[in-house]
Amino acid sequence: MNDLVRQHTALGDSDLEWLHLLVSEWQLLSDLSFADLVLWVPTRDGTRYVSVAQMRPNTGPTSYQDDMVGHLVPRGRRPLLDAALDEGRIVREGDPEWREEVPVRVESIPVRREGRVLGVIARNTNLLTVRTPSRLELTYLQSASDLAQMIAAGSFPFPGQQVDMDASPRVGDGLIRLDADGVVQYASPNALSAYHRLGLASDLVGHHLGQVTAELAPSRGPVDEALVKLASGYAPRETEVEGNGGVIQLRTIPLRPKGTRIGSLVLLRDVTELRRRERELITKDATIREIHHRVKNNLQTVAALLRLQARRMDSVGGREALNEAVRRVGSIAIVHETLSQNLDERVEFDEIADRVIAMVAEISPGKVDCRRIGRFGILDAEVATPLSMVLTEVLQNALEHAFPAGERGSVEVSAVRGPQRPDSRLLITVQDDGSGLPEGFDAQTAGNLGLQIVRTLVEGELGGGFDMLPVPEPGRGTRVVLDIPVRSQK
């Protein structure tokens, strides 16, 4: 709609925003009218109309089999559009049109904002299935007529009340019509069933909806007064009411077709099962986070025990082996700590990488600068856990073997993902400027335990590739390359 309005019309941004507000609400008008709606806006030179939006009803057959958005028609071809635009009134005159052997009643509703008519809504009703209307259908049509008059007067939609139609109740979910005092004139069967779910044992017609709703809700005090006011339909509002184990969602729409409130529409939906499932998911998420928290605590306990054991060992080799095990356990604990703070099984790995780098850097006998460039992004837990161990082993290997005797140096961890390569893969490079690889070294056959762990995790568990190469320039240092498939978002 933005492109069509800006390309063909002279409407400004504030007018376009009003049209967006209208389109966010007009499913309601379409369903109440049992009719298709097409929004026509005059072109910049005033010689044609362009259709910028279209809506089909959920309550009846469509009048248009084709999409009308983007069509241009010259002024004069559709007299009802001209009359509604020029005179600023709803135009219903004329005989039904025949479209593919289907009679269609056409009406035109001017769209007014701050005294100006921005465009015209063509309301097209398929008359092929017309029959004697029921009380429900009569209530729908009367409510649609009231809303159409409010659109023509510029009092609907309500400024600042843009509605998410996917989340809000719809006409078919349940509808109640109130008079000016908030007394129920009509309640659809679905609406009555929703109130029975709250514990209502009688009919709604003839009762004050606000008072009935407040009696069914368990709260007391000032909240009751606010609920009475809201459910009486004095202002456009949305809320949820819970009672007797049931939950209903309410949306109130004051009706002011001639400037004075004559009553209200209340749309409602029984969301009891939806809220129950949401609570179950919240409970499940909380349980998973608690499990990750306990795993992290247990791993930290294991690390502490290994650290105590290492201090009691006389063998230097045994003490170093236990310290390496402490760091491996610690890298896994970092992942579980991060997962315990998330709502899903995915983590922002950049934070984990920074903590692993800081943890491993503490063991460096010399002053080695460790830094990260690039972004790892968001990773699944099943990728993050082995990758944290891999990163720990590679960094530990670099700091222990590249800088003997406390030499100074630097280690750079680079992550490339996204625009530079397919987002389904992650390229990690760990490069140091240390002493380099020994003569004849082969990373694929080296018996070092750390490198065995890296090969097993990268190639076996992560399904990626691993290589360890000398840095060609300036002829000193080592480069470790990890190419890992990932599936999560950036």
Short mmCIF file of C-alpha atoms in Angstrom, two decimals:
data_model
loop_
_atom_site.label_atom_id
_atom_site.label_comp_id
_atom_site.label_asym_id
_atom_site.label_seq_id
_atom_site.Cartn_x
_atom_site.Cartn_y
_atom_site.Cartn_z
CA MET A 1 0.00 0.00 0.00
CA ASN A 2 2.84 2.41 0.76
CA ASP A 3 4.23 2.12 -2.76
CA LEU A 4 0.84 2.55 -4.46
CA VAL A 5 -0.12 5.59 -2.38
CA ARG A 6 3.23 7.32 -2.88
CA GLN A 7 3.41 6.50 -6.58
CA HIS A 8 -0.12 7.49 -7.60
CA THR A 9 -1.59 9.87 -5.00
CA ALA A 10 -0.87 13.15 -3.28
CA LEU A 11 -1.52 11.86 0.27
CA GLY A 12 1.06 12.70 2.93
CA ASP A 13 2.62 10.45 5.56
CA SER A 14 -0.01 11.27 8.22
CA ASP A 15 -2.81 10.41 5.76
CA LEU A 16 -1.05 7.16 4.86
CA GLU A 17 -0.76 6.32 8.54
CA TRP A 18 -4.53 6.82 8.89
CA LEU A 19 -5.15 4.44 6.00
CA HIS A 20 -2.90 1.86 7.64
CA LEU A 21 -4.88 2.24 10.86
CA LEU A 22 -8.11 1.75 8.91
CA VAL A 23 -6.82 -1.34 7.11
CA SER A 24 -5.69 -2.87 10.41
CA GLU A 25 -9.32 -2.64 11.60
CA TRP A 26 -11.47 -3.21 8.55
CA GLN A 27 -11.64 -6.99 8.79
CA LEU A 28 -14.25 -6.17 11.43
CA LEU A 29 -16.34 -4.14 8.95
CA SER A 30 -15.97 -6.79 6.27
CA ASP A 31 -17.14 -9.62 8.55
CA LEU A 32 -20.06 -7.63 9.95
CA SER A 33 -21.14 -6.65 6.42
CA PHE A 34 -20.66 -10.14 4.88
CA ALA A 35 -18.97 -8.12 2.13
CA ASP A 36 -15.70 -7.53 0.28
CA LEU A 37 -14.00 -4.20 0.85
CA VAL A 38 -11.78 -2.38 -1.65
CA LEU A 39 -10.10 0.89 -0.75
CA TRP A 40 -9.95 3.34 -3.70
CA VAL A 41 -7.85 6.51 -3.52
CA PRO A 42 -7.98 9.30 -6.15
CA THR A 43 -4.79 9.74 -8.13
CA ARG A 44 -2.64 12.83 -7.96
CA ASP A 45 -4.24 14.45 -11.03
CA GLY A 46 -7.77 13.52 -9.92
CA THR A 47 -8.64 11.69 -13.15
CA ARG A 48 -8.51 8.13 -11.85
CA TYR A 49 -8.78 5.93 -8.76
CA VAL A 50 -6.20 3.38 -7.63
CA SER A 51 -7.13 0.44 -5.39
CA VAL A 52 -4.58 0.26 -2.57
CA ALA A 53 -6.04 -2.46 -0.32
CA GLN A 54 -8.62 -5.24 -0.34
CA MET A 55 -10.33 -7.40 2.29
CA ARG A 56 -12.53 -10.50 1.92
CA PRO A 57 -15.09 -11.54 4.57
CA ASN A 58 -14.73 -14.57 6.81
CA THR A 59 -18.51 -14.69 7.23
CA GLY A 60 -19.73 -14.95 3.65
CA PRO A 61 -18.83 -15.60 -0.01
CA THR A 62 -16.49 -13.22 -1.80
CA SER A 63 -17.57 -10.94 -4.64
CA TYR A 64 -14.09 -10.81 -6.19
CA GLN A 65 -12.29 -13.91 -7.36
CA ASP A 66 -9.29 -11.80 -8.45
CA ASP A 67 -7.00 -9.51 -6.50
CA MET A 68 -8.03 -5.89 -7.08
CA VAL A 69 -5.02 -4.20 -5.47
CA GLY A 70 -3.14 -2.00 -7.93
CA HIS A 71 -6.04 -1.61 -10.41
CA LEU A 72 -6.63 1.84 -11.90
CA VAL A 73 -10.08 2.99 -13.08
CA PRO A 74 -10.91 6.35 -14.67
CA ARG A 75 -13.17 8.75 -12.84
CA GLY A 76 -16.73 8.52 -14.18
CA ARG A 77 -16.70 4.76 -14.74
CA ARG A 78 -17.95 4.07 -11.19
CA PRO A 79 -20.49 6.76 -10.31
CA LEU A 80 -20.88 5.59 -6.70
CA LEU A 81 -17.19 6.26 -6.04
CA ASP A 82 -17.53 9.74 -7.54
CA ALA A 83 -20.60 10.56 -5.47
CA ALA A 84 -19.07 9.35 -2.19
CA LEU A 85 -15.83 11.26 -2.84
CA ASP A 86 -17.47 14.51 -3.99
CA GLU A 87 -20.38 14.59 -1.52
CA GLY A 88 -18.66 12.94 1.46
CA ARG A 89 -21.59 10.61 2.20
CA ILE A 90 -22.36 6.92 2.08
CA VAL A 91 -23.91 6.07 -1.29
CA ARG A 92 -26.14 3.01 -1.64
CA GLU A 93 -28.23 3.93 -4.69
CA GLY A 94 -28.36 1.77 -7.79
CA ASP A 95 -29.29 -1.74 -8.83
CA PRO A 96 -27.05 -4.75 -8.11
CA GLU A 97 -24.20 -5.38 -10.52
CA TRP A 98 -23.81 -8.77 -12.19
CA ARG A 99 -20.34 -10.30 -12.09
CA GLU A 100 -19.92 -13.73 -13.65
CA GLU A 101 -23.64 -14.43 -13.14
CA VAL A 102 -23.46 -13.34 -9.50
CA PRO A 103 -25.53 -10.33 -8.30
CA VAL A 104 -23.42 -7.93 -6.23
CA ARG A 105 -24.71 -4.98 -4.23
CA VAL A 106 -22.20 -2.12 -4.30
CA GLU A 107 -21.99 0.66 -1.70
CA SER A 108 -19.43 3.42 -1.27
CA ILE A 109 -18.18 4.71 2.09
CA PRO A 110 -16.02 7.86 2.17
CA VAL A 111 -12.90 7.65 4.34
CA ARG A 112 -12.63 10.92 6.24
CA ARG A 113 -9.77 12.29 8.29
CA GLU A 114 -9.81 15.73 9.91
CA GLY A 115 -12.59 16.91 7.61
CA ARG A 116 -10.97 15.69 4.37
CA VAL A 117 -12.06 12.68 2.33
CA LEU A 118 -8.93 10.63 1.61
CA GLY A 119 -10.56 7.88 -0.42
CA VAL A 120 -13.58 5.61 -0.72
CA ILE A 121 -14.29 2.09 0.50
CA ALA A 122 -16.31 0.08 -2.02
CA ARG A 123 -18.38 -2.45 -0.08
CA ASN A 124 -19.41 -5.34 -2.36
CA THR A 125 -21.95 -7.90 -1.10
CA ASN A 126 -22.48 -11.20 -2.89
CA LEU A 127 -26.32 -11.59 -3.08
CA LEU A 128 -26.32 -15.12 -4.46
CA THR A 129 -26.95 -16.69 -1.04
CA VAL A 130 -29.27 -14.02 0.35
CA ARG A 131 -31.98 -15.40 2.63
CA THR A 132 -34.13 -14.18 5.47
CA PRO A 133 -31.61 -12.85 8.00
CA SER A 134 -31.45 -14.19 11.56
CA ARG A 135 -31.18 -12.09 14.68
CA LEU A 136 -27.42 -12.57 14.61
CA GLU A 137 -27.14 -11.39 11.00
CA LEU A 138 -29.38 -8.38 11.65
CA THR A 139 -27.16 -7.41 14.59
CA TYR A 140 -24.08 -7.81 12.39
CA LEU A 141 -25.55 -5.62 9.64
CA GLN A 142 -26.72 -2.90 12.04
CA SER A 143 -23.28 -2.81 13.68
CA ALA A 144 -21.64 -2.63 10.25
CA SER A 145 -23.90 0.31 9.34
CA ASP A 146 -22.88 2.13 12.52
CA LEU A 147 -19.17 1.55 11.84
CA ALA A 148 -19.56 2.71 8.23
CA GLN A 149 -21.11 5.97 9.42
CA MET A 150 -18.23 6.45 11.87
CA ILE A 151 -15.69 5.92 9.05
CA ALA A 152 -17.56 8.48 6.92
CA ALA A 153 -17.52 10.92 9.86
CA GLY A 154 -13.82 10.38 10.60
CA SER A 155 -14.39 8.92 14.09
CA PHE A 156 -13.28 5.38 13.24
CA PRO A 157 -10.70 3.90 13.48
CA PHE A 158 -9.64 5.20 16.90
CA PRO A 159 -6.32 7.11 16.80
CA GLY A 160 -3.56 5.39 18.76
CA GLN A 161 -5.52 2.14 18.99
CA GLN A 162 -3.95 0.07 16.21
CA VAL A 163 -5.03 -3.54 16.74
CA ASP A 164 -3.21 -6.77 16.01
CA MET A 165 -6.02 -8.60 14.23
CA ASP A 166 -4.20 -11.93 14.57
CA ALA A 167 -4.30 -11.66 18.37
CA SER A 168 -7.61 -9.81 18.89
CA PRO A 169 -11.05 -11.46 18.97
CA ARG A 170 -12.89 -11.62 15.65
CA VAL A 171 -16.57 -11.31 14.87
CA GLY A 172 -17.06 -15.07 14.62
CA ASP A 173 -15.39 -15.70 17.99
CA GLY A 174 -18.21 -14.01 19.88
CA LEU A 175 -20.11 -10.72 19.70
CA ILE A 176 -22.22 -8.77 22.19
CA ARG A 177 -24.20 -5.63 21.37
CA LEU A 178 -24.72 -3.18 24.25
CA ASP A 179 -26.99 -0.15 24.55
CA ALA A 180 -25.79 3.23 25.77
CA ASP A 181 -26.11 2.15 29.42
CA GLY A 182 -24.03 -1.00 28.95
CA VAL A 183 -27.00 -3.37 29.01
CA VAL A 184 -26.79 -6.41 26.71
CA GLN A 185 -29.16 -6.19 23.75
CA TYR A 186 -27.83 -9.25 21.93
CA ALA A 187 -25.21 -11.95 22.60
CA SER A 188 -24.13 -14.43 19.95
CA PRO A 189 -24.09 -18.15 20.86
CA ASN A 190 -20.28 -18.17 21.00
CA ALA A 191 -20.27 -15.16 23.31
CA LEU A 192 -22.79 -16.81 25.62
CA SER A 193 -20.71 -20.00 25.68
CA ALA A 194 -17.60 -18.00 26.65
CA TYR A 195 -19.43 -16.42 29.60
CA HIS A 196 -20.76 -19.81 30.64
CA ARG A 197 -17.08 -20.88 30.78
CA LEU A 198 -16.55 -18.11 33.35
CA GLY A 199 -19.38 -19.48 35.47
CA LEU A 200 -22.45 -17.59 34.22
CA ALA A 201 -25.58 -19.69 34.83
CA SER A 202 -28.16 -17.43 33.15
CA ASP A 203 -28.67 -15.50 29.92
CA LEU A 204 -26.85 -12.24 29.20
CA VAL A 205 -29.59 -10.29 27.43
CA GLY A 206 -31.07 -7.60 29.65
CA HIS A 207 -28.16 -7.63 32.12
CA HIS A 208 -25.46 -5.00 32.60
CA LEU A 209 -22.36 -6.58 31.07
CA GLY A 210 -19.87 -4.70 33.23
CA GLN A 211 -21.52 -5.75 36.48
CA VAL A 212 -21.92 -9.37 35.31
CA THR A 213 -18.28 -9.53 34.28
CA ALA A 214 -17.04 -8.05 37.56
CA GLU A 215 -19.10 -10.57 39.54
CA LEU A 216 -17.62 -13.47 37.58
CA ALA A 217 -14.03 -12.21 37.97
CA PRO A 218 -12.39 -13.13 41.30
CA SER A 219 -10.80 -9.72 41.96
CA ARG A 220 -12.30 -7.20 44.37
CA GLY A 221 -11.89 -3.48 45.09
CA PRO A 222 -10.88 -0.74 42.64
CA VAL A 223 -10.12 -3.31 39.93
CA ASP A 224 -13.80 -4.24 39.89
CA GLU A 225 -14.82 -0.66 39.18
CA ALA A 226 -12.37 -0.41 36.29
CA LEU A 227 -13.60 -3.74 34.92
CA VAL A 228 -17.23 -2.61 35.15
CA LYS A 229 -16.37 0.52 33.19
CA LEU A 230 -14.33 -1.34 30.59
CA ALA A 231 -16.86 -4.12 29.95
CA SER A 232 -19.59 -1.50 29.63
CA GLY A 233 -17.95 -0.28 26.44
CA TYR A 234 -17.38 3.37 27.31
CA ALA A 235 -13.95 3.43 25.63
CA PRO A 236 -12.04 1.29 23.09
CA ARG A 237 -10.09 -1.19 25.20
CA GLU A 238 -8.83 -4.76 25.32
CA THR A 239 -8.51 -6.92 28.41
CA GLU A 240 -8.71 -10.48 29.67
CA VAL A 241 -11.07 -11.75 32.34
CA GLU A 242 -10.36 -14.90 34.32
CA GLY A 243 -12.78 -16.78 36.55
CA ASN A 244 -14.00 -20.27 37.35
CA GLY A 245 -10.95 -21.72 35.58
CA GLY A 246 -11.81 -19.96 32.30
CA VAL A 247 -10.22 -17.01 30.51
CA ILE A 248 -11.94 -14.79 27.94
CA GLN A 249 -10.43 -11.98 25.91
CA LEU A 250 -12.60 -8.86 25.55
CA ARG A 251 -12.41 -6.00 23.08
CA THR A 252 -14.85 -3.11 23.38
CA ILE A 253 -15.72 -0.71 20.54
CA PRO A 254 -17.92 2.31 21.34
CA LEU A 255 -20.45 3.08 18.58
CA ARG A 256 -20.89 6.80 17.78
CA PRO A 257 -22.41 6.88 14.27
CA LYS A 258 -23.72 10.45 14.71
CA GLY A 259 -21.23 11.75 17.25
CA THR A 260 -23.13 10.49 20.30
CA ARG A 261 -22.52 7.06 21.80
CA ILE A 262 -25.54 4.87 21.15
CA GLY A 263 -23.99 1.68 22.49
CA SER A 264 -21.00 -0.58 22.05
CA LEU A 265 -19.77 -3.69 20.37
CA VAL A 266 -17.95 -6.24 22.49
CA LEU A 267 -15.90 -8.88 20.68
CA LEU A 268 -14.77 -11.77 22.84
CA ARG A 269 -12.97 -15.06 22.54
CA ASP A 270 -12.52 -18.01 24.87
CA VAL A 271 -8.74 -18.28 25.29
CA THR A 272 -8.76 -20.73 28.21
CA GLU A 273 -6.90 -23.51 26.40
CA LEU A 274 -4.47 -21.08 24.77
CA ARG A 275 -3.48 -19.58 28.15
CA ARG A 276 -3.23 -23.05 29.70
CA ARG A 277 -0.79 -24.13 27.00
CA GLU A 278 1.20 -20.92 27.43
CA ARG A 279 1.51 -21.57 31.17
CA GLU A 280 2.65 -25.12 30.47
CA LEU A 281 5.31 -23.81 28.10
CA ILE A 282 6.46 -21.24 30.67
CA THR A 283 6.68 -23.99 33.30
CA LYS A 284 8.59 -26.20 30.86
CA ASP A 285 11.01 -23.39 30.00
CA ALA A 286 11.57 -22.67 33.70
CA THR A 287 12.26 -26.37 34.33
CA ILE A 288 14.78 -26.55 31.48
CA ARG A 289 16.56 -23.43 32.72
CA GLU A 290 16.69 -24.90 36.22
CA ILE A 291 18.20 -28.12 34.85
CA HIS A 292 20.91 -26.16 33.02
CA HIS A 293 21.57 -24.18 36.22
CA ARG A 294 21.99 -27.38 38.24
CA VAL A 295 24.22 -28.96 35.59
CA LYS A 296 26.39 -25.84 35.67
CA ASN A 297 26.62 -26.04 39.49
CA ASN A 298 27.52 -29.73 39.35
CA LEU A 299 30.20 -29.11 36.74
CA GLN A 300 31.67 -26.33 38.85
CA THR A 301 31.72 -28.70 41.81
CA VAL A 302 33.55 -31.32 39.71
CA ALA A 303 36.04 -28.66 38.58
CA ALA A 304 36.63 -27.60 42.19
CA LEU A 305 37.27 -31.21 43.24
CA LEU A 306 39.72 -31.71 40.37
CA ARG A 307 41.47 -28.49 41.32
CA LEU A 308 41.83 -29.64 44.94
CA GLN A 309 43.19 -32.99 43.77
CA ALA A 310 45.71 -31.27 41.52
CA ARG A 311 47.08 -29.25 44.44
CA ARG A 312 47.74 -32.47 46.39
CA MET A 313 49.64 -34.17 43.57
CA ASP A 314 53.44 -34.35 43.64
CA SER A 315 53.73 -35.26 39.95
CA VAL A 316 54.01 -32.18 37.73
CA GLY A 317 52.56 -34.07 34.75
CA GLY A 318 49.59 -35.31 36.77
CA ARG A 319 48.93 -31.83 38.14
CA GLU A 320 48.96 -30.35 34.64
CA ALA A 321 46.62 -33.05 33.35
CA LEU A 322 44.12 -32.32 36.11
CA ASN A 323 44.33 -28.58 35.46
CA GLU A 324 43.57 -29.24 31.79
CA ALA A 325 40.55 -31.27 32.85
CA VAL A 326 39.40 -28.36 35.04
CA ARG A 327 39.46 -26.03 32.04
CA ARG A 328 37.56 -28.54 29.87
CA VAL A 329 34.84 -28.93 32.47
CA GLY A 330 34.76 -25.15 32.92
CA SER A 331 34.15 -24.52 29.21
CA ILE A 332 31.10 -26.81 29.29
CA ALA A 333 29.85 -25.12 32.48
CA ILE A 334 29.96 -21.73 30.73
CA VAL A 335 27.56 -22.98 28.05
CA HIS A 336 25.10 -24.38 30.61
CA GLU A 337 25.27 -21.14 32.59
CA THR A 338 24.33 -19.20 29.45
CA LEU A 339 21.51 -21.65 28.62
CA SER A 340 20.12 -21.27 32.15
CA GLN A 341 19.49 -17.59 31.38
CA ASN A 342 17.76 -18.12 28.00
CA LEU A 343 14.20 -19.00 27.03
CA ASP A 344 15.26 -21.50 24.36
CA GLU A 345 18.03 -23.94 23.54
CA ARG A 346 20.11 -21.36 21.67
CA VAL A 347 22.91 -19.12 22.89
CA GLU A 348 24.74 -16.01 21.77
CA PHE A 349 28.13 -17.66 21.36
CA ASP A 350 30.19 -14.44 21.26
CA GLU A 351 29.77 -14.06 25.03
CA ILE A 352 30.80 -17.70 25.58
CA ALA A 353 33.84 -17.29 23.31
CA ASP A 354 34.98 -14.20 25.22
CA ARG A 355 34.69 -16.03 28.55
CA VAL A 356 36.55 -19.08 27.22
CA ILE A 357 39.32 -16.83 25.89
CA ALA A 358 39.62 -15.08 29.27
CA MET A 359 39.62 -18.41 31.16
CA VAL A 360 42.35 -19.97 29.03
CA ALA A 361 44.44 -16.78 28.97
CA GLU A 362 44.86 -17.04 32.74
CA ILE A 363 47.15 -20.07 32.27
CA SER A 364 49.59 -18.26 29.98
CA PRO A 365 53.06 -18.14 31.59
CA GLY A 366 53.89 -14.99 29.63
CA LYS A 367 52.03 -11.87 28.56
CA VAL A 368 50.01 -13.01 25.60
CA ASP A 369 47.28 -10.79 24.14
CA CYS A 370 44.15 -12.83 23.25
CA ARG A 371 41.39 -11.13 21.29
CA ARG A 372 38.34 -11.98 19.17
CA ILE A 373 37.24 -10.40 15.88
CA GLY A 374 34.05 -11.12 13.97
CA ARG A 375 30.82 -12.67 15.29
CA PHE A 376 29.91 -16.27 16.01
CA GLY A 377 26.23 -15.32 16.28
CA ILE A 378 23.47 -17.44 17.78
CA LEU A 379 24.10 -21.19 17.91
CA ASP A 380 22.09 -24.21 18.99
CA ALA A 381 23.11 -25.76 22.29
CA GLU A 382 24.10 -28.98 20.51
CA VAL A 383 26.68 -26.94 18.55
CA ALA A 384 27.70 -24.53 21.30
CA THR A 385 28.72 -27.18 23.87
CA PRO A 386 31.27 -29.11 21.74
CA LEU A 387 32.45 -25.88 20.08
CA SER A 388 33.30 -24.35 23.47
CA MET A 389 35.45 -27.39 24.26
CA VAL A 390 37.12 -27.20 20.85
CA LEU A 391 37.92 -23.52 21.32
CA THR A 392 39.30 -24.25 24.78
CA GLU A 393 41.62 -26.99 23.47
CA VAL A 394 42.88 -24.94 20.52
CA LEU A 395 43.60 -21.86 22.65
CA GLN A 396 45.20 -23.92 25.40
CA ASN A 397 47.43 -25.62 22.86
CA ALA A 398 48.49 -22.28 21.37
CA LEU A 399 49.31 -20.68 24.71
CA GLU A 400 51.26 -23.69 25.99
CA HIS A 401 53.31 -24.52 22.89
CA ALA A 402 53.58 -21.31 20.83
CA PHE A 403 55.11 -19.13 23.56
CA PRO A 404 57.66 -21.10 25.60
CA ALA A 405 59.63 -19.54 28.45
CA GLY A 406 57.08 -16.77 29.01
CA GLU A 407 57.49 -15.07 25.64
CA ARG A 408 55.22 -12.21 24.65
CA GLY A 409 52.84 -12.61 21.72
CA SER A 410 49.27 -12.51 20.53
CA VAL A 411 46.47 -14.93 19.65
CA GLU A 412 43.58 -13.86 17.43
CA VAL A 413 40.27 -15.71 17.22
CA SER A 414 38.35 -14.85 14.04
CA ALA A 415 34.75 -15.88 13.27
CA VAL A 416 33.18 -15.38 9.83
CA ARG A 417 29.50 -15.98 9.24
CA GLY A 418 26.77 -14.37 7.14
CA PRO A 419 27.37 -12.16 4.09
CA GLN A 420 30.93 -13.37 3.48
CA ARG A 421 29.86 -17.03 3.29
CA PRO A 422 26.62 -19.07 3.46
CA ASP A 423 25.01 -18.47 6.84
CA SER A 424 24.66 -22.22 7.34
CA ARG A 425 28.44 -22.49 7.93
CA LEU A 426 30.80 -20.91 10.43
CA LEU A 427 34.51 -20.40 9.67
CA ILE A 428 36.73 -20.02 12.74
CA THR A 429 40.42 -19.17 12.56
CA VAL A 430 42.72 -19.19 15.60
CA GLN A 431 46.10 -17.67 14.70
CA ASP A 432 49.14 -16.97 16.86
CA ASP A 433 52.51 -15.35 16.18
CA GLY A 434 54.44 -17.86 18.26
CA SER A 435 57.23 -20.32 17.51
CA GLY A 436 55.32 -22.21 14.83
CA LEU A 437 54.89 -25.92 14.13
CA PRO A 438 57.71 -28.46 14.42
CA GLU A 439 59.18 -29.95 11.27
CA GLY A 440 56.99 -32.64 9.70
CA PHE A 441 53.99 -31.93 11.95
CA ASP A 442 50.64 -33.38 10.75
CA ALA A 443 47.54 -32.25 12.63
CA GLN A 444 45.51 -35.23 11.36
CA THR A 445 47.83 -37.82 12.93
CA ALA A 446 49.26 -36.00 15.97
CA GLY A 447 48.76 -38.02 19.15
CA ASN A 448 48.34 -35.06 21.50
CA LEU A 449 45.20 -35.62 23.66
CA GLY A 450 43.98 -32.07 23.07
CA LEU A 451 44.21 -32.43 19.29
CA GLN A 452 42.49 -35.83 19.48
CA ILE A 453 39.61 -34.18 21.34
CA VAL A 454 39.44 -31.42 18.71
CA ARG A 455 39.40 -33.88 15.79
CA THR A 456 36.76 -36.06 17.42
CA LEU A 457 34.43 -33.16 18.26
CA VAL A 458 34.85 -31.18 15.02
CA GLU A 459 34.74 -34.05 12.54
CA GLY A 460 32.63 -36.57 14.45
CA GLU A 461 30.12 -34.57 16.48
CA LEU A 462 29.92 -31.27 14.57
CA GLY A 463 30.42 -32.71 11.07
CA GLY A 464 32.96 -30.03 10.18
CA GLY A 465 36.55 -29.74 9.04
CA PHE A 466 39.75 -29.11 11.02
CA ASP A 467 43.27 -28.17 9.90
CA MET A 468 46.43 -26.78 11.49
CA LEU A 469 48.88 -24.90 9.26
CA PRO A 470 51.98 -22.71 9.55
CA VAL A 471 51.39 -19.02 8.95
CA PRO A 472 52.98 -18.19 5.56
CA GLU A 473 53.60 -14.55 6.39
CA PRO A 474 55.67 -13.34 8.17
CA GLY A 475 56.89 -16.92 8.38
CA ARG A 476 56.22 -17.40 12.08
CA GLY A 477 53.18 -18.68 13.93
CA THR A 478 50.39 -21.22 13.56
CA ARG A 479 46.90 -21.04 12.12
CA VAL A 480 44.06 -23.41 13.13
CA VAL A 481 41.07 -23.45 10.77
CA LEU A 482 37.66 -24.84 11.77
CA ASP A 483 34.83 -25.04 9.21
CA ILE A 484 31.59 -25.99 10.99
CA PRO A 485 27.99 -26.33 9.71
CA VAL A 486 25.42 -24.42 11.78
CA ARG A 487 21.67 -24.07 11.35
CA SER A 488 20.56 -21.25 13.67
CA GLN A 489 19.91 -17.62 12.80
CA LYS A 490 22.61 -15.02 12.85
#
